[in-house]
JSON list of C-alpha atoms in Angstrom, two decimals:
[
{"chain": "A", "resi": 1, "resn": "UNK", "atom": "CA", "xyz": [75.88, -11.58, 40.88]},
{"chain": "A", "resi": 2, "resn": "UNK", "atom": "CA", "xyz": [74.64, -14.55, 39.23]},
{"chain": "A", "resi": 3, "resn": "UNK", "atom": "CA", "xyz": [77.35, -16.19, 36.62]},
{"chain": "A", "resi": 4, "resn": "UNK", "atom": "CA", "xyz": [76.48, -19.53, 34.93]},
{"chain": "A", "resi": 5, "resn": "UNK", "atom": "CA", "xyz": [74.36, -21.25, 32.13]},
{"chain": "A", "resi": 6, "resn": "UNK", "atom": "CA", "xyz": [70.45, -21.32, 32.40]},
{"chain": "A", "resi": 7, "resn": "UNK", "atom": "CA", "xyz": [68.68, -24.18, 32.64]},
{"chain": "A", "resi": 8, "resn": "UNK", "atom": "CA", "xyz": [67.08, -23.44, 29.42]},
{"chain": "A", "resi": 9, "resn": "UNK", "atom": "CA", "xyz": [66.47, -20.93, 27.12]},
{"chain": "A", "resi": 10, "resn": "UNK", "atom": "CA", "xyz": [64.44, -17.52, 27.60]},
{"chain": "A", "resi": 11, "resn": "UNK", "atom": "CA", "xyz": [62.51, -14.94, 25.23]},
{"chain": "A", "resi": 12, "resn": "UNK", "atom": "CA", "xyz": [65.29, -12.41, 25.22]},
{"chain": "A", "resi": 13, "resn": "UNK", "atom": "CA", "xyz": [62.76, -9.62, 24.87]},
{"chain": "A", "resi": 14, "resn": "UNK", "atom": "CA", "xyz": [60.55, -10.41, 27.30]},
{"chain": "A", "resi": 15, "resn": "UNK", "atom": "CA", "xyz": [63.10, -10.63, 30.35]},
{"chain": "A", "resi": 16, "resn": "UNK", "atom": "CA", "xyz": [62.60, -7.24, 32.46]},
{"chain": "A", "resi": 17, "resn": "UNK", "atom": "CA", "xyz": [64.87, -6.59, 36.25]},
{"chain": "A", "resi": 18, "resn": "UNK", "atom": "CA", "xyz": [63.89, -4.52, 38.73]},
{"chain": "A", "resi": 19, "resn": "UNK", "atom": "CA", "xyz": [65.41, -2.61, 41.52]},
{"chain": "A", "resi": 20, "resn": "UNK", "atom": "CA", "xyz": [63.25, -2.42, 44.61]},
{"chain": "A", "resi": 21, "resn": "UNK", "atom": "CA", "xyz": [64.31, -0.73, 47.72]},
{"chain": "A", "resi": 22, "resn": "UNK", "atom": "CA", "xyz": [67.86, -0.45, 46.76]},
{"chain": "A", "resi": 23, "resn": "UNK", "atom": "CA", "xyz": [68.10, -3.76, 48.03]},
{"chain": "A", "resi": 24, "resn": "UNK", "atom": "CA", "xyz": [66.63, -6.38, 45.89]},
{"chain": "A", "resi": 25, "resn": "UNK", "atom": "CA", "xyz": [67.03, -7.04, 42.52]},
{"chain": "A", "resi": 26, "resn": "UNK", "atom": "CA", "xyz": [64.08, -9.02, 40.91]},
{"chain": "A", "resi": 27, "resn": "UNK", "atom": "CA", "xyz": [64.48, -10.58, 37.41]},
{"chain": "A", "resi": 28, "resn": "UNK", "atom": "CA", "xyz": [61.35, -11.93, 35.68]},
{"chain": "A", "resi": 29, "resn": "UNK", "atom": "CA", "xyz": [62.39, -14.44, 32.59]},
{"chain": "A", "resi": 30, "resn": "UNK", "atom": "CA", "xyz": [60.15, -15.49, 30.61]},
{"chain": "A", "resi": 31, "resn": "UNK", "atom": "CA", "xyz": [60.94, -19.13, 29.23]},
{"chain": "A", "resi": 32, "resn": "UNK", "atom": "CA", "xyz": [60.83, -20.23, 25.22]},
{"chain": "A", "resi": 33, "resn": "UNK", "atom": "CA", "xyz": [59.39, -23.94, 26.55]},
{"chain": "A", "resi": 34, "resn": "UNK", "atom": "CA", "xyz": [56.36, -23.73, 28.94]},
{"chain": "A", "resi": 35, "resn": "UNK", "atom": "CA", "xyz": [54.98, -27.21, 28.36]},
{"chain": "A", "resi": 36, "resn": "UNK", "atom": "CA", "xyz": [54.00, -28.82, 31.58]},
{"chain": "A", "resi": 37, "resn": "UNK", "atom": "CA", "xyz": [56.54, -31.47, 31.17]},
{"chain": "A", "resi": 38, "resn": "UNK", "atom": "CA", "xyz": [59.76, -28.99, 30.91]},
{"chain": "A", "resi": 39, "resn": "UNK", "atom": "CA", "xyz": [59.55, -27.46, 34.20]},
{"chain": "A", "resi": 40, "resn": "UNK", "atom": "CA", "xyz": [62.83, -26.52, 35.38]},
{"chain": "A", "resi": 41, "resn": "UNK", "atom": "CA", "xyz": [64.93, -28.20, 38.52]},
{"chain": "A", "resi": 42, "resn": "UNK", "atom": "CA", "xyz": [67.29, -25.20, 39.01]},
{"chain": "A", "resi": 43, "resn": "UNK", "atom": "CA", "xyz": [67.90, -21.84, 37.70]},
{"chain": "A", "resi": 44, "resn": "UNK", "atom": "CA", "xyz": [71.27, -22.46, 36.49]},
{"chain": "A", "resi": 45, "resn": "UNK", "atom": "CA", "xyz": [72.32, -25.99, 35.55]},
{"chain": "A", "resi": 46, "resn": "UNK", "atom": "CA", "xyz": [73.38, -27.46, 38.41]},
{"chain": "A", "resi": 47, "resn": "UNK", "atom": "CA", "xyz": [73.03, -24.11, 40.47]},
{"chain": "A", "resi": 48, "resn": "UNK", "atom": "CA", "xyz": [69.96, -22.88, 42.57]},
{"chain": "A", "resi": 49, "resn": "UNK", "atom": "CA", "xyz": [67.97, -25.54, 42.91]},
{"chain": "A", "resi": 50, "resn": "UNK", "atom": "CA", "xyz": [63.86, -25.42, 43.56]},
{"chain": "A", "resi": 51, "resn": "UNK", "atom": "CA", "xyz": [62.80, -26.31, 46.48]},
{"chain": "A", "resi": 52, "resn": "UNK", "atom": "CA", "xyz": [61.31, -29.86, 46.18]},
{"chain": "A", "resi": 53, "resn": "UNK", "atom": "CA", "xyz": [57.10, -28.30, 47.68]},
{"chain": "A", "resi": 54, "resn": "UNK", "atom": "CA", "xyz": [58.27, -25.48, 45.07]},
{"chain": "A", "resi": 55, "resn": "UNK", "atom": "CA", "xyz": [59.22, -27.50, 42.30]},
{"chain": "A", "resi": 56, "resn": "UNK", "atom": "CA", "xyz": [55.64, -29.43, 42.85]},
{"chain": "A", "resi": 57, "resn": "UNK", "atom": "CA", "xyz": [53.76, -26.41, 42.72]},
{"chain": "A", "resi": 58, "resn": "UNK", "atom": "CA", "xyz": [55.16, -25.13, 39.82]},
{"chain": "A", "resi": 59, "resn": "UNK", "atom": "CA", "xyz": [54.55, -28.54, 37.85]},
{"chain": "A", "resi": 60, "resn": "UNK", "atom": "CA", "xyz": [50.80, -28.01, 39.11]},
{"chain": "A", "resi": 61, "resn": "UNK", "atom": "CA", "xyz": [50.41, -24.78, 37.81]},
{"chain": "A", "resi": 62, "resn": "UNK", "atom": "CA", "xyz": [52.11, -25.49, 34.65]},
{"chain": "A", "resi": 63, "resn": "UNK", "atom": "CA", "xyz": [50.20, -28.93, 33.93]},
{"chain": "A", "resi": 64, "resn": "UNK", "atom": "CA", "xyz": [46.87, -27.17, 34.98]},
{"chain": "A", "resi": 65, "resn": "UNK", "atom": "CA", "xyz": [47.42, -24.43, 32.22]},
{"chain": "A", "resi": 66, "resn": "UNK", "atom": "CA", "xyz": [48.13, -26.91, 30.14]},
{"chain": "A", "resi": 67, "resn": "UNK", "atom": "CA", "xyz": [44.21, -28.46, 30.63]},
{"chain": "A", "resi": 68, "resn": "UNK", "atom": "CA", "xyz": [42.92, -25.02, 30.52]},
{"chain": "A", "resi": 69, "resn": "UNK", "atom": "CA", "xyz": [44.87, -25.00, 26.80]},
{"chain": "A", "resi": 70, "resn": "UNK", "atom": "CA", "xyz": [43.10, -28.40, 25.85]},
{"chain": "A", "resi": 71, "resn": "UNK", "atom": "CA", "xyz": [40.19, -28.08, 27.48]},
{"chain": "A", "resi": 72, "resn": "UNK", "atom": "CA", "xyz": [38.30, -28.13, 23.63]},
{"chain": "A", "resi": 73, "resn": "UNK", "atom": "CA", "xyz": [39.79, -31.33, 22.94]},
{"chain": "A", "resi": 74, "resn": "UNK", "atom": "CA", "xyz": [38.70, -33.16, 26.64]},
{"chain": "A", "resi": 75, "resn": "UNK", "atom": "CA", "xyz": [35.44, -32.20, 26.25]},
{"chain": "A", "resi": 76, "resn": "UNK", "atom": "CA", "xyz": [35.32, -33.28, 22.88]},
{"chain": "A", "resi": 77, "resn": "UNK", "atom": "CA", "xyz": [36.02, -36.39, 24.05]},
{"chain": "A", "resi": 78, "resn": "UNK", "atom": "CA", "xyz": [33.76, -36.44, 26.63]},
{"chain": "A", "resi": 79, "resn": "UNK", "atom": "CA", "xyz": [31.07, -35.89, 24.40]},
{"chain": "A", "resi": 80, "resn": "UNK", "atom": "CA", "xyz": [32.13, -38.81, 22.37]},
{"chain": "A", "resi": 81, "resn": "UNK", "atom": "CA", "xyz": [31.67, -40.98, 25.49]},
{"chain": "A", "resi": 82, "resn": "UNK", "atom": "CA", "xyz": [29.17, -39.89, 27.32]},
{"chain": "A", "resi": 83, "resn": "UNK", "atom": "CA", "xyz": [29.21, -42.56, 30.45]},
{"chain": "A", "resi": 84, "resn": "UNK", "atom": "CA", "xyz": [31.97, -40.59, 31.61]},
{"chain": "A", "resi": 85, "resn": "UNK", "atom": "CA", "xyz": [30.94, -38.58, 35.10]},
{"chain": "A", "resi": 86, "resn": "UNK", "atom": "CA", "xyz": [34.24, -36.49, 36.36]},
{"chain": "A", "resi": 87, "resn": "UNK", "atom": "CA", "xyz": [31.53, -34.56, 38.67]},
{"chain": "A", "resi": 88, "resn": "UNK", "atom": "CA", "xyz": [33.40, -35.35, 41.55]},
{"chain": "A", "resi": 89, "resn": "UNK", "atom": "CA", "xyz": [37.17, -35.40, 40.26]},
{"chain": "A", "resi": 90, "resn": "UNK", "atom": "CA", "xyz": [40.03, -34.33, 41.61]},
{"chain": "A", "resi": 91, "resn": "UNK", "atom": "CA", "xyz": [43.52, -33.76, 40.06]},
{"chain": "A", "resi": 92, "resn": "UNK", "atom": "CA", "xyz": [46.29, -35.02, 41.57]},
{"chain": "A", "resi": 93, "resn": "UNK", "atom": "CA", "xyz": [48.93, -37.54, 41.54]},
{"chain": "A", "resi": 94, "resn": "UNK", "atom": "CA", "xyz": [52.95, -36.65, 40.17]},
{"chain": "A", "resi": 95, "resn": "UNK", "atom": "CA", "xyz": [53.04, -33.48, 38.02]},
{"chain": "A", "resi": 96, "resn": "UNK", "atom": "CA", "xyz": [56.71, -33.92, 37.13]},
{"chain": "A", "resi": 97, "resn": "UNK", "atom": "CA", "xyz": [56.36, -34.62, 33.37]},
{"chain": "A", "resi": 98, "resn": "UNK", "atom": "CA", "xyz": [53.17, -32.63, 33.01]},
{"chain": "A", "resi": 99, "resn": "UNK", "atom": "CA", "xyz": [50.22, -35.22, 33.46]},
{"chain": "A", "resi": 100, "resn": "UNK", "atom": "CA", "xyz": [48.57, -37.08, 31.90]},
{"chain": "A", "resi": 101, "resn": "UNK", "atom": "CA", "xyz": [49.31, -37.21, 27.97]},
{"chain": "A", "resi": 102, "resn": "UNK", "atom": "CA", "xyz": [45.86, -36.54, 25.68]},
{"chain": "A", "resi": 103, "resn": "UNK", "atom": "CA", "xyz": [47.61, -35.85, 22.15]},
{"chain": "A", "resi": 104, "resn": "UNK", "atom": "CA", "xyz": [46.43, -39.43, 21.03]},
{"chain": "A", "resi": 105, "resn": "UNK", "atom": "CA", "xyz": [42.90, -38.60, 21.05]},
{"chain": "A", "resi": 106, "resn": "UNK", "atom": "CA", "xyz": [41.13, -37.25, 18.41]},
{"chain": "A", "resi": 107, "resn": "UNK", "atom": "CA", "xyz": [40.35, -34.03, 17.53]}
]
């Protein structure tokens, strides 16, 4: 069906297939790098393609797990500087190399 290298590497045990309907065949991979900034272009190299609104949404999703991951460390932060007010914030702006970059601050 599907012949070709993958983008990137998967967790070999955690990759399942299903057969629905007789007609579909659904494969769930699970990738080895899910940092915000390594979201894949295609699902082969040069092969399959995203979508470019797909491609965006995925880079939203992953970069907003990422802040849910370092949420400890922004509010640490915060704290620190407390003139901050993000009560009306919204994210947004170009996801494609995972936003905004906080490993410089400390912990």
């Amino acid at each position: 069906l599907l012949q070709g290298k993958l983008f990137d590497s998967t967790v070999t045990d955690e990759g399942t297939w299903t057969l629905e309907d007789r007609q579909l065949i659904r494969i769930v991979l699970m990738k080895t790098n899910r940092d915000a900034g390594n979201c894949w272009t295609s699902l082969l190299e040069n092969e399959y393609a995203a979508d470019p609104w797909v491609q965006d949404q995925m880079q939203r999703k992953l970069t907003l797990e990422r802040f849910q991951r370092e949420a400890k460390l922004f509010f640490f932060y915060l704290h620190q500087n407390p003139g901050f007010d993000f009560s009306g914030a919204e994210i947004s702006g170009n996801y494609s190399k995972g936003g905004p970059d906080f490993s410089s601050l400390e912990k």
